[in-house]
Short mmCIF file of C-alpha atoms in Angstrom, two decimals:
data_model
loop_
_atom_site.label_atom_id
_atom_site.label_comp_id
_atom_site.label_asym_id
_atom_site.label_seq_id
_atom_site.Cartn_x
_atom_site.Cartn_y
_atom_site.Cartn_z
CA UNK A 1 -4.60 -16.89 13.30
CA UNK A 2 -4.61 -18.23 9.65
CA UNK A 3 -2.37 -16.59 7.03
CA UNK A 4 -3.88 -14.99 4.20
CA UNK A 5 -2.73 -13.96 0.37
CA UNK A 6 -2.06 -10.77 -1.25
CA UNK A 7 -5.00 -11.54 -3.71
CA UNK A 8 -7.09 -11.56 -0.70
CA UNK A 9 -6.48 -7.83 0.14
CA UNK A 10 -6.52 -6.87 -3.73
CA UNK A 11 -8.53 -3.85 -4.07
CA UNK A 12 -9.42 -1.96 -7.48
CA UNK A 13 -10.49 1.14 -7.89
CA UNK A 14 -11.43 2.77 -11.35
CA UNK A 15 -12.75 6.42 -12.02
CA UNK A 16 -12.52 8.87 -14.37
CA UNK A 17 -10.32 12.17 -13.93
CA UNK A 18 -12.62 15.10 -14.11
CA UNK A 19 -11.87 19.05 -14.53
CA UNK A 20 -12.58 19.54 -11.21
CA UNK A 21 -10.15 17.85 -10.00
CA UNK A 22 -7.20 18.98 -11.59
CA UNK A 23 -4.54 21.90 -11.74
CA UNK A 24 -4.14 24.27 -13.63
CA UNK A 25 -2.37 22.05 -16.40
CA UNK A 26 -5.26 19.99 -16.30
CA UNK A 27 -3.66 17.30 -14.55
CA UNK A 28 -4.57 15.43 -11.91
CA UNK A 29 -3.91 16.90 -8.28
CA UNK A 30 -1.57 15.15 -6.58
CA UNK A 31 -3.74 15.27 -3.76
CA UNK A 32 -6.18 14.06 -5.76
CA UNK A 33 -4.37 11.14 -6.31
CA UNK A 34 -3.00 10.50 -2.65
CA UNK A 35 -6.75 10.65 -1.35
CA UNK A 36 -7.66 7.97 -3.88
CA UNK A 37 -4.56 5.82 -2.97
CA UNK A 38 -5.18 6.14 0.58
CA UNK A 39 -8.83 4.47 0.09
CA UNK A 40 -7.93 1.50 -1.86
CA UNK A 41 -4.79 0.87 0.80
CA UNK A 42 -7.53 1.04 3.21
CA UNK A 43 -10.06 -1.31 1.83
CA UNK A 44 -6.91 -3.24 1.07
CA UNK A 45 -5.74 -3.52 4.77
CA UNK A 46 -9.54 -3.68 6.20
CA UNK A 47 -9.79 -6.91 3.76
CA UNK A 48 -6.60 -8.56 5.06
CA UNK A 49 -7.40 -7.61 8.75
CA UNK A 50 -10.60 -8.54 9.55
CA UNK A 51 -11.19 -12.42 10.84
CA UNK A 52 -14.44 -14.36 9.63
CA UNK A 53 -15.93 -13.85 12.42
CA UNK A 54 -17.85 -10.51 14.06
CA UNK A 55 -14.93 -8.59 13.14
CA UNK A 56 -15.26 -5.12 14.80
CA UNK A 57 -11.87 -4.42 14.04
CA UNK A 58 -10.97 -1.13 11.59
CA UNK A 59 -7.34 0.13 10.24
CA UNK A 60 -5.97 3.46 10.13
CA UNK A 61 -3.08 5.09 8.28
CA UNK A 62 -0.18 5.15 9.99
CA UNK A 63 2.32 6.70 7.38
CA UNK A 64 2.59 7.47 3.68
CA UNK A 65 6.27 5.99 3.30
CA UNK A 66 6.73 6.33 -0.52
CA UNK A 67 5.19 8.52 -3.50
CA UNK A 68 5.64 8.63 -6.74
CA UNK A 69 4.47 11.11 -9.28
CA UNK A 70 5.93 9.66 -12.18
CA UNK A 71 4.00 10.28 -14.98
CA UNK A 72 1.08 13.16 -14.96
CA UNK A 73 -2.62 12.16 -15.51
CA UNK A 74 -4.45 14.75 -17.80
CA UNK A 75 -8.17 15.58 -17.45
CA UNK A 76 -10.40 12.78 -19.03
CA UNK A 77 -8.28 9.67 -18.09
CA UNK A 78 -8.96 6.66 -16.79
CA UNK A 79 -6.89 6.14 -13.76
CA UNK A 80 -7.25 2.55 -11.81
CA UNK A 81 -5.78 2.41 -8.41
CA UNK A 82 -4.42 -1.17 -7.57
CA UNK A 83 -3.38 -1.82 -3.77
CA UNK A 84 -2.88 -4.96 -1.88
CA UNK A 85 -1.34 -5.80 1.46
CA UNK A 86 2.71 -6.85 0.70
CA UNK A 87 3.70 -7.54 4.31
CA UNK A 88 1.67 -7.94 7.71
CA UNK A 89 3.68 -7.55 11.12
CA UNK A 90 2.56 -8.01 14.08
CA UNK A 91 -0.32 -4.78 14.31
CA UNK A 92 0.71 -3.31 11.15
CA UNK A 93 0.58 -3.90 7.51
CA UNK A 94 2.82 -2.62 4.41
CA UNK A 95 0.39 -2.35 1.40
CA UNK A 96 1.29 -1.46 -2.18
CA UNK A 97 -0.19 0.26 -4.64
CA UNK A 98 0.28 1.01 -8.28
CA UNK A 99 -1.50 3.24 -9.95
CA UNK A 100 -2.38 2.84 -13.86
CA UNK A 101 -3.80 5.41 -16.64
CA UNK A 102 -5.43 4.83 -19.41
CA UNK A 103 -5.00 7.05 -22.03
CA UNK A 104 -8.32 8.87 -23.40
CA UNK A 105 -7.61 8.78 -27.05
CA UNK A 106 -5.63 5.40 -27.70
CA UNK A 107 -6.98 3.53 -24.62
CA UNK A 108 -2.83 2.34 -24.16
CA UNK A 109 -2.99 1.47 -20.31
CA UNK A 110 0.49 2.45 -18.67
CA UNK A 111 1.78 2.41 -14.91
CA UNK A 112 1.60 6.43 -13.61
CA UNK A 113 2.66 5.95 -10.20
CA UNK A 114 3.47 3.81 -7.15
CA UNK A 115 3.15 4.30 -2.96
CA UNK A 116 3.53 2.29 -0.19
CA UNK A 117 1.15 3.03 2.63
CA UNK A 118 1.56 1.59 6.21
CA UNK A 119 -2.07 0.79 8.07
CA UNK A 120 -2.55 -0.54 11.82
CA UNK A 121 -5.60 -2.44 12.58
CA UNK A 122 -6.98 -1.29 15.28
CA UNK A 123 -10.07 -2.48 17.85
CA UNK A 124 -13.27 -0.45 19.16
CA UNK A 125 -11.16 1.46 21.71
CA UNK A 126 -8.13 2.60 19.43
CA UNK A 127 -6.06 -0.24 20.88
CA UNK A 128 -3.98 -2.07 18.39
CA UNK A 129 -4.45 -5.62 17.38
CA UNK A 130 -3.07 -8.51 15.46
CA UNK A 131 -3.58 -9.32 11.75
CA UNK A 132 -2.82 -12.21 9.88
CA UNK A 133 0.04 -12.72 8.06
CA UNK A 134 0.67 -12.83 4.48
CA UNK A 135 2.13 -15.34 2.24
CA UNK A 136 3.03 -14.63 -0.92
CA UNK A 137 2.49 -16.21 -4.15
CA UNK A 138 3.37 -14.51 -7.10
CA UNK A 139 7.33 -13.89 -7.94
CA UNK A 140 6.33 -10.10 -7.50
CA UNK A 141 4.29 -10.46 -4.37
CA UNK A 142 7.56 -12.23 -3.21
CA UNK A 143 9.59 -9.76 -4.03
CA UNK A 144 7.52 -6.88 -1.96
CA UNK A 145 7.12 -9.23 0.62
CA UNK A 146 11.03 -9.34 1.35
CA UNK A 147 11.60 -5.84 0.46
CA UNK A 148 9.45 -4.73 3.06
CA UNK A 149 10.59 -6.16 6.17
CA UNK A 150 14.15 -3.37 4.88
CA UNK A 151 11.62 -1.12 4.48
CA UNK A 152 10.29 -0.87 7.63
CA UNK A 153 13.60 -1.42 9.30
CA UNK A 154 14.85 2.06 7.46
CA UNK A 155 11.83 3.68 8.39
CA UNK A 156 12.86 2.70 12.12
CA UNK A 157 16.28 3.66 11.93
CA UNK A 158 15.65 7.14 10.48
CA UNK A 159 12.74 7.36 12.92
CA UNK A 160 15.12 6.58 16.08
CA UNK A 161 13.56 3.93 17.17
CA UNK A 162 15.80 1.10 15.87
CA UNK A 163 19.16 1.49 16.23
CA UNK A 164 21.35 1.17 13.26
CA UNK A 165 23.01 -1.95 14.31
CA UNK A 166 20.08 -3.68 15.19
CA UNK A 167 18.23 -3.54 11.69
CA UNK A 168 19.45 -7.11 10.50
CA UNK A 169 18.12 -6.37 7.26
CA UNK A 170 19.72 -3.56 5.94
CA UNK A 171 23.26 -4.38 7.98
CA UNK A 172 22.61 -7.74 5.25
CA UNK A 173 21.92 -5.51 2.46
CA UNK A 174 24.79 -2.65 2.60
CA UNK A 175 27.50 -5.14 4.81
CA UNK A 176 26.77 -8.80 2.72
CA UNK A 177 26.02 -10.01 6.61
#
């Protein structure tokens, strides 16, 4: 199976906030936000998944593994959702997102917030299948890249299903192994 790029899982999504949906501080909902994050992480993994070929194949969330509301989005913005696969395994993929506002008045863009997403690509019957992997490129897609491989390996541990001693990367992190 060929390797693929970050760029080629790049998905952009740009909308305006509307009263609707926001609180009652006429911000954004966080909920809001975490439905439009979880479509562009979708596209995102769909894009890197799928082979040339007859692809049949979709992708599913499998966790929400970081949030964060950093910076509220009032009513009127412009809010662009940026996501792209950082890290395939062997069924699963680790995609990024950041998420940028524009302001309404000045038009000053500025990063809100940032998630990481896990999908699995799955086949017709639910079953889980193989995606490509990535190679990075850029010094920040490089940086993802190796950060999520300790990422995942956390997300084990904590989960009980790796055992401490066994996540390589972290023991290298925390012991200098």
């Amino acid at each position: 199976m060929n390797s693929k790029t970050p760029s080629e899982s790049r998905t952009v999504m740009t909308d305006l906030v509307l009263p609707s949906e926001t609180n009652p501080l006429n911000n954004l909902f966080g909920g809001e936000l975490l439905a439009r994050m979880d479509r562009a992480a979708s596209i995102a993994a769909r894009r890197h998944s799928r082979r040339i070929r007859h692809s049949r194949r979709i992708t599913v969330t499998a966790s929400v593994n970081h949030v964060a509301f950093n910076q509220s989005v009032p009513v009127g913005s412009v809010v662009t959702v940026e996501a792209a696969v950082s890290r395939a395994f062997k069924t699963s993929m680790e995609v990024y997102i950041d998420v940028w506002m524009e302001d309404r008045f000045t038009g000053t863009k500025s990063k809100a917030n940032d998630a990481i997403y896990t999908f699995v690509a799955v086949d017709d019957t639910g079953k889980p299948t193989e995606v490509p992997q990535i190679v990075p490129e850029s010094k920040l897609e490089k940086e993802r890249y190796d950060g999520a491989l300790r990422r995942k390996q956390l997300s084990l541990v904590l989960a009980g299903k790796m055992k401490p001693n066994e996540a390589t990367e972290l023991k290298a992190l925390f012991m200098g192994e």
